[in-house]
């Protein structure tokens, strides 16, 4: 099929390339000429495992091209919208990129074509955009098809998702849209991926409610970490024990520094703002607590680090290991790790930070920090070591080797990803989160 993907960021670039891998003929559009030039040269504009390989493969087949010219989408049977929906000033989603992309797209949409929203939007957005589309091209259809990919697993999640949700209008128009989307996702459907056909409002809500649930699960265990910290309990053992209950489950139950990134934080804030707009001022009040528990973890880590430094960070050397909001990504949007590094530096510490992939993205936001090219460089002469993103490289650190580099053997495991015993045996003061 001929497909266009509008917006080639973390979601759109992976989606465009994956669609080409599945055999479709794809044009990827973005307003950022630097991103488009990189993609056209076969260079992934961000770090995502597997993306460079499928990008080169797709470019070699000639089935994909990238452009800044929206008019090049003409003739595509399906137009995917994958532009950003960042947090606005008041916490609500900022829809200006969605609105601009749709306004630019509409003159090029032909009869019988589908406009398929993938961006995460407040419930009701699709209905509004459907009216705009109907005014421009009455024989085209707007559907919402939320995306559940996880950064770090984005290629795999796009090609083999755990479920596919179509939010379609009623009647024959919706039935036709389902047929077209079934062709787009034929490979995943043939492999048995569950497919749910719902109305557009439900599709929009599936995405934000899934993220609200995941954020709540993380903040639940982080609230238990707060309790564990004052009672001497171990939140990791607690999570193992309650996680064995199949109704609870062990996944997403790791206490630590909490969630960050370009989705969960802004999605829960936008969801709450939307519920208030909908006349439900208290329905999602709990998400405010979820957010607060999450942000308190950062304060806690700064407090523990300060305590290990004897109460004053001024002029002390802090090795920060990890800047990305999660491992296997270079994404530092709302990253707890980068936030903590910047806070300690603002408080007067000499912060030397290292991340396997996220130094360049961090430098753009916090040029004032000192960045190392290796973990060993960051660790040299450190008065305290902070592990803030659970990259495998940091999990694999040898306590004895680290001990030989640092000035003081003190480590804070912000992700509970290290073996406390091994570090204590090597002479370190080890502090985890809620353990
Ligand atoms: P991003 O900022 O990485 O990418 C957005 C892209 O859209 C940018 O490259 C930007 O230049 C481009 N853009 C902006 N205006 C445009 C326009 N008018 N025309 C063409 N391109 C335009 O953001 P992202 O992480 O890819 O997220 C995109 C959407 O997908 C958001 O709604 C997000 O919530 C949702 N989402 C993201 C993920 C994820 O893991 N990143 C997962 C699921 C859903």
Short mmCIF file of C-alpha atoms in Angstrom, two decimals, residues 15-250:
data_model
loop_
_atom_site.label_atom_id
_atom_site.label_comp_id
_atom_site.label_asym_id
_atom_site.label_seq_id
_atom_site.Cartn_x
_atom_site.Cartn_y
_atom_site.Cartn_z
CA UNK A 15 6.56 3.51 12.18
CA UNK A 16 7.54 4.71 8.69
CA UNK A 17 10.53 2.39 8.44
CA UNK A 18 8.60 -0.56 9.87
CA UNK A 19 5.80 -0.03 7.34
CA UNK A 20 8.40 -0.15 4.54
CA UNK A 21 9.85 -3.33 6.05
CA UNK A 22 6.38 -4.85 5.88
CA UNK A 23 6.36 -4.17 2.13
CA UNK A 24 4.45 -0.90 1.93
CA UNK A 25 5.59 2.07 -0.13
CA UNK A 26 6.20 4.86 2.36
CA UNK A 27 6.83 8.59 2.37
CA UNK A 28 7.92 10.05 5.71
CA UNK A 29 7.33 13.78 6.23
CA UNK A 30 8.73 16.05 8.91
CA UNK A 31 9.13 19.82 9.26
CA UNK A 32 12.65 19.30 10.64
CA UNK A 33 15.05 19.35 7.65
CA UNK A 34 17.95 18.01 9.76
CA UNK A 35 15.96 14.93 10.74
CA UNK A 36 14.81 14.37 7.16
CA UNK A 37 18.35 14.72 5.79
CA UNK A 38 19.68 12.21 8.36
CA UNK A 39 16.93 9.69 7.64
CA UNK A 40 17.46 10.09 3.88
CA UNK A 41 21.17 9.31 4.33
CA UNK A 42 20.24 6.19 6.29
CA UNK A 43 21.14 7.64 9.68
CA UNK A 44 18.70 7.23 12.55
CA UNK A 45 18.25 10.71 14.11
CA UNK A 46 18.05 9.15 17.60
CA UNK A 47 19.22 5.97 19.30
CA UNK A 48 16.82 3.07 18.96
CA UNK A 49 18.08 -0.52 18.81
CA UNK A 50 17.50 -2.12 15.39
CA UNK A 51 16.39 1.10 13.69
CA UNK A 52 19.62 1.76 11.71
CA UNK A 53 19.50 -1.76 10.27
CA UNK A 54 15.88 -1.68 9.09
CA UNK A 55 16.33 1.91 7.86
CA UNK A 56 19.24 0.95 5.56
CA UNK A 57 17.36 -2.14 4.45
CA UNK A 58 14.23 -0.12 3.63
CA UNK A 59 16.17 2.61 1.77
CA UNK A 60 17.95 -0.07 -0.29
CA UNK A 61 14.60 -1.49 -1.46
CA UNK A 62 13.56 1.98 -2.64
CA UNK A 63 10.25 1.59 -0.77
CA UNK A 64 10.81 4.56 1.54
CA UNK A 65 11.73 8.19 1.13
CA UNK A 66 11.77 11.16 3.47
CA UNK A 67 10.78 14.72 2.68
CA UNK A 68 9.87 18.05 4.19
CA UNK A 69 7.28 18.57 1.40
CA UNK A 70 3.81 17.73 2.67
CA UNK A 71 2.51 17.74 -0.94
CA UNK A 72 4.48 14.52 -1.48
CA UNK A 73 1.83 12.63 0.50
CA UNK A 74 -0.59 12.98 -2.41
CA UNK A 75 -1.73 9.60 -3.64
CA UNK A 76 -1.10 7.75 -0.37
CA UNK A 77 -4.04 5.57 0.63
CA UNK A 78 -3.30 5.98 4.34
CA UNK A 79 -1.84 9.04 6.09
CA UNK A 80 -0.51 8.39 9.59
CA UNK A 81 -0.26 11.36 11.97
CA UNK A 82 2.70 10.92 14.32
CA UNK A 83 3.59 14.46 15.37
CA UNK A 84 4.34 15.43 18.97
CA UNK A 85 1.73 16.34 21.61
CA UNK A 86 3.91 17.86 24.33
CA UNK A 87 2.73 19.26 27.62
CA UNK A 88 1.31 22.77 27.40
CA UNK A 89 1.83 25.46 30.02
CA UNK A 90 -1.25 24.46 32.05
CA UNK A 91 -0.53 20.70 31.97
CA UNK A 92 -2.98 20.06 29.11
CA UNK A 93 -1.71 18.60 25.84
CA UNK A 94 -0.41 21.17 23.39
CA UNK A 95 -2.17 20.29 20.15
CA UNK A 96 -0.58 22.94 17.98
CA UNK A 97 1.58 20.40 16.08
CA UNK A 98 -1.38 18.12 15.45
CA UNK A 99 -3.49 21.03 14.23
CA UNK A 100 -0.70 22.38 12.01
CA UNK A 101 0.01 18.95 10.53
CA UNK A 102 -3.68 18.31 9.82
CA UNK A 103 -4.13 21.78 8.27
CA UNK A 104 -1.12 21.15 6.00
CA UNK A 105 -2.30 17.65 5.13
CA UNK A 106 -5.96 18.31 4.33
CA UNK A 107 -5.49 19.88 0.86
CA UNK A 108 -3.65 16.71 -0.22
CA UNK A 109 -6.12 14.10 1.04
CA UNK A 110 -8.13 12.46 -1.73
CA UNK A 111 -11.46 10.62 -1.80
CA UNK A 112 -11.40 7.16 -0.25
CA UNK A 113 -8.22 7.82 1.72
CA UNK A 114 -7.71 7.35 5.47
CA UNK A 115 -6.18 9.80 7.92
CA UNK A 116 -4.98 7.72 10.86
CA UNK A 117 -4.04 9.41 14.12
CA UNK A 118 -1.28 7.72 16.11
CA UNK A 119 -0.26 10.62 18.36
CA UNK A 120 -1.52 10.51 21.95
CA UNK A 121 -4.32 13.08 22.16
CA UNK A 122 -7.02 14.20 24.61
CA UNK A 123 -10.30 12.35 24.14
CA UNK A 124 -12.48 14.29 21.69
CA UNK A 125 -9.65 15.40 19.43
CA UNK A 126 -10.44 12.80 16.77
CA UNK A 127 -14.08 13.91 16.55
CA UNK A 128 -12.97 17.50 16.01
CA UNK A 129 -10.40 16.54 13.37
CA UNK A 130 -12.97 14.31 11.66
CA UNK A 131 -15.18 17.38 11.18
CA UNK A 132 -12.24 19.27 9.65
CA UNK A 133 -11.52 16.38 7.33
CA UNK A 134 -15.17 16.03 6.31
CA UNK A 135 -15.23 19.72 5.37
CA UNK A 136 -12.12 19.33 3.19
CA UNK A 137 -12.83 15.88 1.68
CA UNK A 138 -16.20 14.30 2.52
CA UNK A 139 -15.16 10.92 1.10
CA UNK A 140 -12.11 10.51 3.30
CA UNK A 141 -12.21 8.96 6.79
CA UNK A 142 -10.48 9.82 10.04
CA UNK A 143 -9.61 7.00 12.41
CA UNK A 144 -7.55 6.78 15.60
CA UNK A 145 -5.02 4.00 15.98
CA UNK A 146 -3.07 4.61 19.19
CA UNK A 147 0.52 3.49 19.45
CA UNK A 148 1.84 1.43 22.36
CA UNK A 149 5.51 1.09 21.38
CA UNK A 150 8.14 1.21 24.11
CA UNK A 151 11.34 3.11 23.37
CA UNK A 152 14.21 0.63 23.41
CA UNK A 153 11.88 -2.01 21.88
CA UNK A 154 10.20 0.27 19.34
CA UNK A 155 10.98 -1.72 16.19
CA UNK A 156 9.84 -5.02 17.65
CA UNK A 157 6.75 -3.40 19.20
CA UNK A 158 5.78 -1.78 15.88
CA UNK A 159 6.23 -4.90 13.77
CA UNK A 160 4.81 -7.31 16.38
CA UNK A 161 2.58 -5.25 18.71
CA UNK A 162 0.78 -6.89 21.62
CA UNK A 163 -2.52 -5.46 20.41
CA UNK A 164 -3.86 -3.20 17.66
CA UNK A 165 -6.71 -0.79 18.36
CA UNK A 166 -8.75 0.90 15.61
CA UNK A 167 -11.06 3.74 16.58
CA UNK A 168 -13.45 4.09 13.64
CA UNK A 169 -16.72 5.85 12.82
CA UNK A 170 -19.98 3.89 12.70
CA UNK A 171 -21.42 2.16 9.64
CA UNK A 172 -20.06 1.40 6.21
CA UNK A 173 -17.40 4.10 6.47
CA UNK A 174 -15.98 2.44 9.57
CA UNK A 175 -16.16 -1.03 8.01
CA UNK A 176 -14.18 0.17 5.02
CA UNK A 177 -11.58 1.77 7.27
CA UNK A 178 -11.17 -1.54 9.11
CA UNK A 179 -10.56 -3.34 5.80
CA UNK A 180 -7.88 -0.84 4.80
CA UNK A 181 -6.14 -0.98 8.20
CA UNK A 182 -6.29 -4.78 8.10
CA UNK A 183 -4.27 -4.58 4.88
CA UNK A 184 -1.75 -2.22 6.51
CA UNK A 185 -1.31 -4.57 9.48
CA UNK A 186 -1.81 -7.84 7.56
CA UNK A 187 1.46 -9.37 8.81
CA UNK A 188 0.79 -8.70 12.50
CA UNK A 189 -2.82 -9.87 12.18
CA UNK A 190 -1.74 -13.08 10.42
CA UNK A 191 0.61 -13.70 13.36
CA UNK A 192 -2.39 -13.61 15.69
CA UNK A 193 -2.10 -10.10 17.18
CA UNK A 194 -5.38 -9.24 18.91
CA UNK A 195 -7.25 -6.48 17.10
CA UNK A 196 -9.91 -4.37 18.78
CA UNK A 197 -12.31 -2.25 16.75
CA UNK A 198 -13.85 0.51 18.87
CA UNK A 199 -15.23 4.02 18.47
CA UNK A 200 -12.79 6.91 18.19
CA UNK A 201 -13.26 8.24 21.73
CA UNK A 202 -12.54 4.80 23.18
CA UNK A 203 -9.40 4.47 21.06
CA UNK A 204 -8.11 7.81 22.33
CA UNK A 205 -8.90 6.76 25.90
CA UNK A 206 -7.26 3.33 25.57
CA UNK A 207 -3.90 5.02 25.19
CA UNK A 208 -4.14 7.57 27.98
CA UNK A 209 -5.79 5.17 30.41
CA UNK A 210 -3.11 2.52 29.75
CA UNK A 211 -0.43 5.09 30.55
CA UNK A 212 -2.33 6.31 33.61
CA UNK A 213 -2.52 2.72 34.87
CA UNK A 214 1.19 2.07 34.28
CA UNK A 215 2.15 5.33 35.99
CA UNK A 216 -0.10 4.43 38.94
CA UNK A 217 1.53 1.01 39.24
CA UNK A 218 5.00 2.57 39.37
CA UNK A 219 3.95 5.21 41.88
CA UNK A 220 2.21 2.57 43.99
CA UNK A 221 5.45 0.68 44.49
CA UNK A 222 7.35 3.92 45.00
CA UNK A 223 4.88 4.86 47.75
CA UNK A 224 5.63 1.45 49.29
CA UNK A 225 9.32 2.39 49.01
CA UNK A 226 8.63 5.47 51.14
CA UNK A 227 7.02 3.23 53.76
CA UNK A 228 9.89 0.76 53.52
CA UNK A 229 12.40 3.55 54.05
CA UNK A 230 10.94 4.48 57.43
CA UNK A 231 10.23 0.92 58.61
CA UNK A 232 13.41 -0.83 57.50
CA UNK A 233 11.50 -3.08 55.10
CA UNK A 234 12.81 -4.05 51.64
CA UNK A 235 10.54 -2.89 48.79
CA UNK A 236 12.22 -5.22 46.29
CA UNK A 237 11.32 -8.29 48.35
CA UNK A 238 7.86 -6.81 48.86
CA UNK A 239 7.40 -6.40 45.09
CA UNK A 240 8.57 -9.98 44.50
CA UNK A 241 6.04 -11.26 47.01
CA UNK A 242 3.01 -9.25 45.89
CA UNK A 243 3.99 -9.61 42.22
CA UNK A 244 3.49 -13.38 42.45
CA UNK A 245 -0.22 -12.70 42.75
CA UNK A 246 -1.27 -13.00 39.11
CA UNK A 247 -3.83 -10.23 39.63
CA UNK A 248 -0.99 -7.86 40.54
CA UNK A 249 1.93 -9.13 38.43
CA UNK A 250 5.61 -8.32 38.92
#
